[in-house]
Coordinates of C-alpha atoms and ligand atoms in Angstrom, one line a residue:
M1 CA 138.8 -111.8 6.7
T2 CA 138.6 -108.2 7.8
N3 CA 137.0 -107.1 11.0
N4 CA 136.1 -103.7 9.8
F5 CA 133.2 -101.7 11.2
F6 CA 131.9 -98.3 10.0
I7 CA 129.6 -96.4 12.3
T8 CA 128.1 -93.0 11.6
S9 CA 126.1 -90.3 13.4
P10 CA 123.8 -88.1 11.4
I11 CA 125.6 -85.0 10.3
Y12 CA 124.2 -82.1 12.2
Y13 CA 122.6 -79.0 10.8
V14 CA 124.6 -75.9 11.6
N15 CA 121.6 -73.6 11.8
D16 CA 122.0 -73.6 15.5
V17 CA 124.3 -74.6 18.3
P18 CA 124.4 -78.3 19.6
H19 CA 121.9 -79.6 22.1
I20 CA 121.2 -82.7 24.0
G21 CA 119.8 -84.6 20.9
H22 CA 123.1 -84.2 19.1
A23 CA 125.0 -85.2 22.2
Y24 CA 122.9 -88.3 22.6
T25 CA 123.3 -89.6 19.1
S26 CA 127.0 -89.0 19.1
I27 CA 127.5 -90.6 22.5
A28 CA 125.6 -93.7 21.4
C29 CA 127.8 -94.0 18.3
D30 CA 130.9 -93.5 20.4
T31 CA 129.8 -96.2 22.9
I32 CA 129.2 -98.7 20.1
A33 CA 132.5 -97.7 18.4
R34 CA 134.4 -98.2 21.6
F35 CA 132.7 -101.6 22.1
H36 CA 133.9 -102.7 18.7
R37 CA 137.4 -101.5 19.2
L38 CA 137.5 -103.4 22.5
K39 CA 136.7 -106.5 20.4
N40 CA 139.7 -105.7 18.3
H41 CA 137.7 -104.6 15.3
Q42 CA 139.0 -101.9 12.9
V43 CA 136.6 -99.1 13.5
F44 CA 135.8 -96.0 11.5
F45 CA 133.5 -93.7 13.4
L46 CA 132.3 -90.7 11.4
T47 CA 130.4 -87.6 12.5
G48 CA 130.2 -84.1 11.1
T49 CA 128.0 -81.2 10.0
D50 CA 125.3 -80.7 7.4
E51 CA 125.9 -77.2 6.1
H52 CA 123.8 -76.6 2.9
G53 CA 120.2 -75.8 2.3
Q54 CA 117.6 -73.2 2.9
K55 CA 117.5 -73.6 6.7
V56 CA 121.2 -72.9 7.1
E57 CA 121.1 -70.1 4.6
K58 CA 118.2 -68.5 6.5
S59 CA 120.0 -68.7 9.8
A60 CA 123.1 -67.1 8.3
T61 CA 121.1 -64.3 6.8
N62 CA 119.3 -63.7 10.1
Q63 CA 122.7 -63.2 11.7
Q64 CA 123.9 -61.1 8.8
K65 CA 126.8 -63.4 8.1
N66 CA 127.8 -64.9 4.8
P67 CA 126.8 -68.6 4.8
Q68 CA 130.3 -70.0 4.7
Q69 CA 131.6 -67.9 7.6
F70 CA 128.4 -68.8 9.5
C71 CA 129.0 -72.5 8.8
D72 CA 132.6 -72.3 9.8
E73 CA 131.7 -70.9 13.2
V74 CA 128.8 -73.3 14.0
S75 CA 130.6 -76.3 12.7
Q76 CA 133.4 -75.6 15.0
K77 CA 131.0 -75.7 17.9
F78 CA 130.1 -79.3 16.9
R79 CA 133.7 -80.2 16.7
D80 CA 134.3 -78.7 20.2
L81 CA 131.4 -80.7 21.5
A82 CA 132.9 -83.9 20.1
N83 CA 136.1 -83.1 22.0
L84 CA 134.2 -82.2 25.1
L85 CA 132.2 -85.4 25.1
N86 CA 135.4 -87.5 24.7
L87 CA 134.2 -88.8 21.4
S88 CA 136.5 -91.2 19.6
N89 CA 135.5 -90.2 16.1
D90 CA 138.0 -91.0 13.4
D91 CA 136.9 -88.2 11.1
F92 CA 134.6 -85.2 11.1
I93 CA 133.1 -84.4 7.7
R94 CA 131.6 -81.1 6.5
T95 CA 129.4 -81.0 3.5
T96 CA 131.1 -77.7 2.4
E97 CA 134.4 -79.6 1.9
A98 CA 135.7 -80.3 -1.6
R99 CA 135.9 -84.1 -1.0
H100 CA 132.2 -84.0 -0.4
Q101 CA 131.2 -81.7 -3.2
K102 CA 133.1 -83.8 -5.6
T103 CA 131.3 -86.9 -4.4
V104 CA 127.9 -85.3 -4.9
A105 CA 128.8 -84.1 -8.4
K106 CA 130.1 -87.5 -9.3
I107 CA 126.9 -89.2 -8.0
W108 CA 124.7 -86.7 -9.9
E109 CA 126.4 -87.6 -13.1
I110 CA 126.0 -91.4 -12.4
L111 CA 122.4 -91.0 -11.6
E112 CA 121.8 -89.0 -14.8
K113 CA 123.8 -91.4 -16.9
N114 CA 121.8 -94.3 -15.4
G115 CA 118.5 -92.5 -16.4
Y116 CA 117.2 -91.8 -12.9
I117 CA 117.0 -88.0 -13.2
Y118 CA 114.6 -85.9 -15.2
K119 CA 113.5 -82.3 -15.2
D120 CA 109.9 -81.1 -14.4
I121 CA 108.0 -78.7 -12.3
Y122 CA 107.7 -79.3 -8.6
E123 CA 104.5 -78.1 -7.1
G124 CA 103.7 -78.8 -3.5
W125 CA 104.5 -78.1 0.2
Y126 CA 107.9 -77.7 1.6
A127 CA 109.0 -77.4 5.3
V128 CA 112.3 -75.6 5.7
R129 CA 112.7 -76.8 9.3
D130 CA 112.6 -80.5 8.1
E131 CA 114.1 -79.7 4.7
A132 CA 111.4 -82.0 3.4
F133 CA 108.6 -82.1 0.8
Y134 CA 105.1 -83.0 1.8
N135 CA 102.1 -84.2 -0.1
A136 CA 98.8 -82.4 0.3
D137 CA 97.3 -85.4 2.1
E138 CA 100.1 -85.2 4.7
I139 CA 99.3 -81.7 5.8
V140 CA 97.6 -81.5 9.2
D141 CA 96.0 -78.2 10.3
G142 CA 98.1 -76.3 7.8
K143 CA 101.4 -77.8 9.0
A144 CA 103.7 -80.7 8.3
P145 CA 103.0 -83.9 10.2
T146 CA 106.1 -83.0 12.3
G147 CA 104.5 -79.7 13.3
A148 CA 106.8 -77.7 11.0
E149 CA 105.6 -74.6 9.1
V150 CA 105.1 -75.4 5.4
S151 CA 104.9 -73.1 2.3
W152 CA 103.7 -73.8 -1.2
H153 CA 106.3 -74.0 -3.9
R154 CA 106.1 -74.1 -7.6
E155 CA 109.5 -74.3 -9.2
E156 CA 111.4 -76.0 -11.9
S157 CA 113.1 -79.0 -10.4
Y158 CA 115.1 -82.1 -11.2
F159 CA 113.4 -85.3 -10.1
F160 CA 114.8 -88.7 -9.0
R161 CA 112.8 -91.8 -10.1
L162 CA 112.2 -93.0 -6.6
S163 CA 109.0 -94.8 -7.8
A164 CA 111.2 -97.2 -9.7
F165 CA 112.6 -98.5 -6.4
Q166 CA 109.4 -99.5 -4.6
D167 CA 109.8 -103.3 -5.2
K168 CA 113.5 -103.3 -4.9
L169 CA 113.3 -101.6 -1.5
L170 CA 110.6 -104.0 -0.3
A171 CA 112.7 -106.9 -1.4
L172 CA 115.6 -105.5 0.5
Y173 CA 113.6 -105.1 3.8
E174 CA 112.4 -108.6 3.4
A175 CA 115.8 -110.0 2.8
V176 CA 117.4 -108.1 5.6
P177 CA 115.1 -107.8 8.6
D178 CA 117.8 -106.0 10.5
F179 CA 118.0 -103.3 7.9
I180 CA 115.9 -101.0 10.1
R181 CA 115.8 -101.4 13.8
P182 CA 113.9 -101.3 16.2
V183 CA 111.1 -103.3 14.6
S184 CA 108.5 -100.6 15.1
R185 CA 110.5 -98.4 12.7
Y186 CA 110.9 -101.3 10.3
N187 CA 107.1 -101.7 10.1
E188 CA 106.6 -97.9 9.7
V189 CA 109.0 -97.8 6.8
V190 CA 107.6 -101.0 5.1
N191 CA 104.1 -99.5 5.3
F192 CA 105.2 -96.2 4.0
V193 CA 106.9 -97.8 1.0
K194 CA 104.0 -100.2 0.4
S195 CA 101.7 -97.2 0.2
G196 CA 103.5 -96.1 -2.9
L197 CA 106.5 -94.0 -3.7
K198 CA 106.4 -90.9 -5.8
D199 CA 109.4 -89.5 -7.6
L200 CA 111.4 -87.1 -5.5
S201 CA 112.3 -83.5 -6.2
I202 CA 116.1 -83.3 -5.9
S203 CA 117.0 -79.8 -6.8
R204 CA 115.9 -76.3 -5.8
T205 CA 116.1 -72.9 -7.6
S206 CA 114.7 -70.5 -5.0
F207 CA 117.9 -70.1 -3.1
T208 CA 121.6 -70.6 -3.8
W209 CA 123.3 -72.1 -0.7
G210 CA 124.2 -75.6 -1.9
I211 CA 126.1 -77.8 -4.3
K212 CA 125.4 -76.6 -7.9
V213 CA 123.8 -79.2 -10.2
P214 CA 126.5 -80.2 -12.7
N215 CA 125.9 -78.3 -16.0
D216 CA 122.8 -76.4 -14.7
E217 CA 124.1 -73.9 -12.1
K218 CA 120.7 -72.4 -11.6
H219 CA 119.8 -75.5 -9.5
V220 CA 121.3 -76.5 -6.2
V221 CA 121.2 -80.2 -5.1
Y222 CA 118.4 -81.0 -2.6
V223 CA 120.1 -80.9 0.8
W224 CA 119.1 -84.5 1.7
L225 CA 120.6 -85.9 -1.5
D226 CA 123.7 -83.8 -0.7
A227 CA 123.8 -84.8 3.0
L228 CA 123.3 -88.6 2.8
F229 CA 126.4 -89.0 0.5
N230 CA 128.6 -87.6 3.3
Y231 CA 128.8 -91.2 4.5
I232 CA 130.8 -92.3 1.5
S233 CA 132.5 -89.0 0.7
A234 CA 134.3 -89.5 4.0
L235 CA 135.4 -92.9 2.7
D236 CA 137.1 -91.2 -0.2
F237 CA 134.4 -92.2 -2.8
A238 CA 135.3 -89.3 -5.0
N239 CA 138.6 -91.0 -5.7
N240 CA 137.2 -94.5 -6.1
S241 CA 137.2 -96.2 -9.5
S242 CA 137.3 -99.8 -10.6
E243 CA 140.9 -99.2 -11.8
N244 CA 141.9 -97.4 -8.6
P245 CA 139.7 -98.5 -5.7
A246 CA 139.8 -96.2 -2.7
Q247 CA 141.0 -98.2 0.3
L248 CA 138.6 -96.6 2.8
F249 CA 135.6 -97.2 0.6
Q250 CA 136.6 -100.8 0.0
N251 CA 137.5 -101.6 3.6
F252 CA 134.6 -100.0 5.3
W253 CA 131.8 -100.1 2.8
N254 CA 132.3 -102.9 0.3
N255 CA 134.3 -105.5 2.2
A256 CA 133.6 -104.8 5.8
S257 CA 132.7 -108.0 7.7
N258 CA 130.5 -106.0 10.1
S259 CA 127.7 -104.1 8.3
P260 CA 128.1 -100.3 8.4
L261 CA 125.7 -98.9 10.9
H262 CA 123.9 -95.5 10.6
I263 CA 122.6 -94.3 14.0
V264 CA 119.8 -91.8 13.5
G265 CA 116.9 -90.2 15.4
K266 CA 113.5 -91.5 14.7
D267 CA 112.6 -88.3 12.8
I268 CA 115.0 -89.1 10.0
V269 CA 114.4 -92.8 9.4
R270 CA 112.7 -92.3 6.1
F271 CA 115.6 -90.5 4.6
H272 CA 118.0 -93.2 5.7
A273 CA 115.9 -96.3 5.1
V274 CA 114.1 -95.2 1.9
Y275 CA 115.9 -92.5 0.0
W276 CA 119.5 -93.5 0.9
P277 CA 119.3 -97.1 -0.3
A278 CA 117.4 -96.1 -3.4
F279 CA 120.0 -93.4 -4.3
L280 CA 122.7 -96.1 -3.8
M281 CA 121.0 -98.7 -5.9
A282 CA 120.4 -96.1 -8.6
S283 CA 124.2 -95.4 -8.6
N284 CA 125.2 -99.0 -8.7
I285 CA 126.7 -98.9 -5.2
N286 CA 126.2 -101.6 -2.7
V287 CA 123.7 -101.3 0.2
P288 CA 125.5 -103.2 3.0
F289 CA 124.4 -101.0 5.9
G290 CA 121.7 -101.1 8.6
V291 CA 119.9 -98.2 10.3
F292 CA 119.1 -97.9 14.0
A293 CA 116.7 -95.2 15.0
H294 CA 116.7 -93.9 18.6
G295 CA 114.0 -92.0 20.4
W296 CA 113.7 -88.4 21.5
W297 CA 114.4 -86.8 24.8
T298 CA 111.9 -84.5 26.5
N299 CA 112.9 -82.1 29.3
E300 CA 111.2 -82.8 32.6
G301 CA 108.3 -84.2 30.6
Q302 CA 108.0 -81.4 28.1
K303 CA 108.8 -81.6 24.4
I304 CA 112.1 -79.8 23.8
S305 CA 111.7 -76.7 21.7
K306 CA 113.5 -73.4 21.1
S307 CA 110.3 -71.4 21.3
V308 CA 109.5 -72.9 24.7
G309 CA 113.0 -72.2 25.7
N310 CA 113.7 -75.6 27.3
V311 CA 116.5 -76.7 25.1
I312 CA 119.1 -78.7 27.1
D313 CA 122.7 -77.6 26.5
P314 CA 125.1 -80.5 27.1
I315 CA 127.9 -78.0 27.9
K316 CA 125.8 -76.6 30.7
E317 CA 124.9 -80.0 32.0
I318 CA 128.5 -81.0 32.3
E319 CA 129.3 -77.7 34.1
W320 CA 126.5 -78.4 36.5
L321 CA 127.9 -81.9 37.1
K322 CA 131.3 -80.4 37.8
S323 CA 129.7 -78.2 40.5
F324 CA 129.5 -81.5 42.6
N325 CA 133.3 -81.4 42.7
L326 CA 133.7 -83.9 39.9
S327 CA 136.7 -83.7 37.7
H328 CA 135.9 -82.7 34.1
E329 CA 136.5 -86.3 32.9
T330 CA 134.3 -87.8 35.5
A331 CA 131.5 -85.3 34.8
I332 CA 131.6 -86.3 31.2
D333 CA 131.4 -90.0 32.1
Y334 CA 128.4 -89.4 34.4
F335 CA 126.6 -87.5 31.7
R336 CA 127.3 -90.3 29.1
Y337 CA 126.3 -92.9 31.6
F338 CA 122.9 -91.4 32.3
L339 CA 122.0 -90.9 28.7
M340 CA 123.0 -94.5 27.8
R341 CA 121.5 -96.1 30.9
E342 CA 118.3 -94.2 31.6
V343 CA 116.3 -95.1 28.5
P344 CA 116.1 -98.3 26.4
F345 CA 117.9 -97.4 23.2
G346 CA 115.2 -96.9 20.6
N347 CA 112.6 -95.4 23.1
D348 CA 111.9 -91.8 24.0
G349 CA 113.2 -90.6 27.3
D350 CA 112.8 -87.8 29.8
Y351 CA 115.8 -85.8 30.9
S352 CA 115.7 -84.7 34.5
R353 CA 118.5 -83.7 36.8
T354 CA 116.8 -85.4 39.7
H355 CA 116.7 -88.7 37.9
L356 CA 120.3 -88.3 36.8
I357 CA 121.4 -87.8 40.4
A358 CA 119.3 -90.8 41.6
R359 CA 120.6 -93.1 38.8
L360 CA 124.2 -92.2 39.3
N361 CA 124.2 -92.4 43.0
S362 CA 122.4 -95.7 43.1
E363 CA 124.4 -97.5 40.4
L364 CA 127.9 -96.0 40.0
V365 CA 128.4 -94.5 43.4
N366 CA 126.6 -96.9 45.9
N367 CA 126.9 -100.0 43.9
I368 CA 130.2 -100.2 41.9
G369 CA 132.0 -97.3 43.6
N370 CA 131.4 -98.5 47.1
L371 CA 132.3 -102.1 46.3
T372 CA 135.6 -101.0 44.7
Q373 CA 136.5 -98.6 47.5
R374 CA 135.8 -101.1 50.3
C375 CA 137.5 -104.1 48.7
L376 CA 140.6 -102.2 47.5
T377 CA 141.0 -100.3 50.8
M378 CA 141.0 -103.6 52.7
I379 CA 143.6 -105.1 50.3
Y380 CA 145.7 -102.0 50.6
K381 CA 145.6 -102.0 54.4
N382 CA 145.6 -105.7 55.2
C383 CA 147.5 -107.4 52.4
E384 CA 150.5 -105.0 52.0
G385 CA 148.9 -103.5 49.0
K386 CA 149.1 -106.7 47.1
I387 CA 146.3 -108.9 45.6
P388 CA 146.1 -111.7 48.2
D389 CA 146.2 -115.5 47.5
G390 CA 143.0 -117.3 46.8
E391 CA 142.9 -117.8 43.1
E392 CA 142.2 -121.5 43.3
H393 CA 139.2 -121.0 45.5
S394 CA 137.7 -117.9 44.0
Q395 CA 134.8 -118.0 41.6
T396 CA 133.2 -114.9 40.2
H397 CA 130.1 -116.6 38.4
I398 CA 130.3 -113.8 35.8
E399 CA 129.4 -116.1 32.8
P400 CA 125.7 -115.5 32.5
F401 CA 126.1 -111.7 33.0
I402 CA 128.8 -111.6 30.3
E403 CA 126.6 -113.5 28.0
N404 CA 123.8 -111.0 28.5
Y405 CA 126.2 -108.1 28.1
F406 CA 127.4 -109.2 24.7
L407 CA 124.0 -110.3 23.5
A408 CA 122.6 -106.9 24.5
I409 CA 125.2 -104.9 22.6
D410 CA 124.8 -107.1 19.6
N411 CA 121.1 -106.1 19.6
L412 CA 122.1 -102.5 20.4
A413 CA 120.3 -102.7 23.7
I414 CA 122.8 -100.4 25.3
D415 CA 120.9 -99.9 28.5
K416 CA 120.6 -103.7 29.0
A417 CA 124.3 -104.2 28.6
I418 CA 124.8 -101.7 31.4
Q419 CA 122.1 -103.4 33.4
S420 CA 123.9 -106.7 33.2
I421 CA 127.0 -105.0 34.7
I422 CA 124.9 -103.6 37.5
E423 CA 123.3 -106.9 38.2
F424 CA 126.7 -108.6 38.4
S425 CA 127.9 -105.8 40.8
D426 CA 124.8 -106.3 42.9
F427 CA 125.5 -110.0 43.1
V428 CA 129.2 -109.4 44.1
N429 CA 128.2 -106.8 46.7
K430 CA 125.8 -109.1 48.3
K431 CA 128.4 -111.9 48.5
F432 CA 131.0 -109.4 49.8
N433 CA 128.5 -108.3 52.5
D434 CA 127.6 -111.9 53.4
L435 CA 131.2 -113.0 53.7
A436 CA 132.1 -109.7 55.6
P437 CA 135.9 -110.0 55.2
W438 CA 136.3 -107.4 58.0
N439 CA 134.7 -109.9 60.4
L440 CA 136.8 -112.7 59.0
K441 CA 139.8 -110.6 59.8
K442 CA 138.6 -110.0 63.4
Q443 CA 138.1 -113.7 63.8
G444 CA 141.6 -114.4 62.5
K445 CA 140.3 -116.3 59.5
I446 CA 142.9 -114.8 57.2
A447 CA 142.9 -117.4 54.5
E448 CA 139.1 -117.0 54.1
M449 CA 139.5 -113.2 54.1
N450 CA 142.1 -113.5 51.4
I451 CA 139.9 -115.7 49.2
C452 CA 137.0 -113.2 49.6
L453 CA 139.2 -110.2 48.7
H454 CA 140.9 -112.0 45.8
E455 CA 137.6 -113.0 44.3
T456 CA 136.1 -109.5 44.8
A457 CA 139.1 -107.9 43.2
E458 CA 138.7 -110.3 40.3
S459 CA 135.1 -109.3 40.0
I460 CA 135.9 -105.6 40.1
R461 CA 138.5 -106.2 37.3
L462 CA 135.7 -107.7 35.2
I463 CA 133.3 -104.9 36.0
A464 CA 135.9 -102.3 35.0
I465 CA 136.6 -104.0 31.6
L466 CA 132.8 -104.2 30.9
L467 CA 132.4 -100.5 31.8
L468 CA 135.0 -99.3 29.3
P469 CA 132.6 -98.4 26.5
F470 CA 130.3 -96.5 28.7
V471 CA 132.5 -94.6 31.2
P472 CA 135.9 -94.9 29.6
H473 CA 137.7 -92.5 32.0
C474 CA 136.4 -94.0 35.2
A475 CA 136.7 -97.6 34.1
N476 CA 140.3 -97.0 33.1
K477 CA 140.9 -95.5 36.5
I478 CA 139.7 -98.7 38.2
L479 CA 142.1 -100.7 36.0
D480 CA 144.8 -98.2 36.9
L481 CA 144.2 -98.8 40.6
L482 CA 144.4 -102.5 40.0
N483 CA 147.6 -101.7 38.1
I484 CA 146.9 -104.1 35.2
Y485 CA 147.4 -104.1 31.5
N486 CA 148.3 -100.5 31.1
N487 CA 148.3 -100.6 27.3
H488 CA 145.7 -101.5 24.7
R489 CA 143.0 -102.5 27.1
N490 CA 140.5 -104.7 25.3
F491 CA 138.1 -107.6 25.8
N492 CA 140.9 -110.1 25.3
F493 CA 141.8 -109.4 28.9
I494 CA 138.5 -110.7 30.2
T495 CA 140.0 -114.1 30.5
K496 CA 143.3 -112.9 31.9
K497 CA 142.6 -113.3 35.6
I498 CA 144.0 -111.2 38.4
I499 CA 147.2 -112.6 39.9
A500 CA 148.0 -113.0 43.6
G501 CA 151.0 -110.8 44.6
Q502 CA 150.2 -108.1 42.1
N503 CA 150.7 -104.6 43.6
I504 CA 147.7 -102.3 43.6
L505 CA 147.8 -98.5 43.9
E506 CA 146.5 -96.6 46.9
P507 CA 142.7 -96.6 46.4
V508 CA 140.9 -93.3 45.7
A509 CA 137.2 -92.7 45.2
I510 CA 136.4 -93.4 41.5
F511 CA 132.7 -92.4 41.6
P512 CA 132.1 -89.4 43.9
R513 CA 128.6 -89.0 45.2
L514 CA 126.3 -86.4 43.9
N515 CA 125.0 -84.7 47.0
S516 CA 121.9 -82.7 46.2
Ligands
MSP601 N1 121.1 -82.9 9.1 C1 120.2 -83.9 9.3 C2 120.8 -85.2 9.3 C3 121.5 -85.6 8.0 S1 122.2 -87.1 8.1 C4 122.7 -87.5 6.5 C5 119.5 -83.6 10.7 N2 120.2 -82.9 11.6 S2 119.7 -82.4 13.0 O1 120.8 -81.6 13.5 O2 118.5 -81.7 12.9 O3 119.5 -83.6 13.9 C6 120.4 -84.5 14.1 C7 120.0 -85.6 15.1 O4 119.6 -85.1 16.3 C8 118.8 -86.4 14.5 O5 119.1 -87.8 14.6 C9 117.7 -86.1 15.5 O6 116.9 -87.2 15.7 C10 118.5 -85.8 16.8 N3 117.6 -85.1 17.7 C11 117.2 -83.8 17.6 N4 116.4 -83.5 18.7 C12 116.4 -84.6 19.5 C13 115.9 -84.8 20.8 N5 115.2 -84.0 21.5 N6 116.2 -86.0 21.4 C14 117.0 -87.0 20.8 N7 117.5 -86.7 19.6 C15 117.1 -85.6 18.9 O7 118.5 -84.1 11.0

């Protein structure tokens, strides 16, 4: 039995530099990827860039660059962001790479052979910003339902027989209720499909920046058909055949014990939950995955838009955090923590520096940081820097919190998983304050003091392990201070209790305060 798990972010358009929306999706994927690795699963976390299509071509032309050179430059910025955010992605795919182009050409041929492609005339609305076609009845005040500008197109086009998949898709949604999460998105998609599916235009002739349709070079493949297949081109699908199965594709798509998971924003659910499974079914490829759609961030209550000029740049936010005298790594952890904690995963959220400061100070600084600092300093000063005796009397009462934590992550309720850590830390803090080991020391009750410090150190150890997916740098630093399991930290260590006599390192502040 494998324990393989494939997780993907959307691949990002390179028409512009990365912003908070990209950082958010990527951090969420990274958090989930880390969680699975801590469970000893074999994880493949994929991210990358979506480089073809009219939108990207237009941006390149506006900057008087050739599209490939333009894509190389912007794609690099997304790679840099992945490094900056401490993402643990296993691969970074670009749709301009040969392995991807080969996959798309191979798929086109399969679709054609299977009878799902025909040529006709496309006449209708197209929004370049969304790279999407719209029916006349979807147009609101002359714009796409998303607010994007639309223009009328009439051009020769290849079509995909999407209409043939209506019943199969509905059967899939019924059989796999988790296929689309959260449930509000599931309902949205089911209603959309029930309202009837029209065949989909899958090639364009009015521009050239894309993958050429095999044997008809006048056409380029529709950018969403192109883009969606990145998920399996990264698994070496181009080299997969029944005689010579590609290992990655077999391990992470066909035979993974955990369903592959596509994390996407709510704006692109339809592409992932309708078109993508239909394309796969039409190509005789399994549909083992699930889709989770997260919400959108606003900036201080306002919709983020380039024209308003309120786009949030993650690099700037990390620089701003560093201005509080945080190390680079701690600043990244704080940023990641806020994004994962502030908003229930799946809901929209509002980004505000004031809220970030309040959230970080109250939870990481005052709650966990303070507890760690006070307990470890007492041990360092009063117990010769060694974990004191007390194991047989100490009880952390962690069980219900751990149960909530794992349940929450299984449901992708990332914020709730963090909440269960904070609730546990609250509980430990309260007990620590009630027992007041500094008073026990004054009263000469050394055995009691030792039990309290032992138990609290054990709780801090558990808190640090549970924090690993969210604030990897800081959580590791706590475990470093406790001087335990310096290699391959994972959830197996949850049951490996702290041992009396173990040396700890001289405590340093793990979570510096954000003084505004
Ligand atoms: N290229 C397509 C995805 C193809 S996947 C096969 C695309 N790219 S994108 O760059 O426009 O968007 C990438 C992701 O960023 C989407 O999931 C989108 O929801 C997310 N966000 C864009 N703005 C956002 C916010 N303001 N807040 C949160 N996420 C947002 O779509």
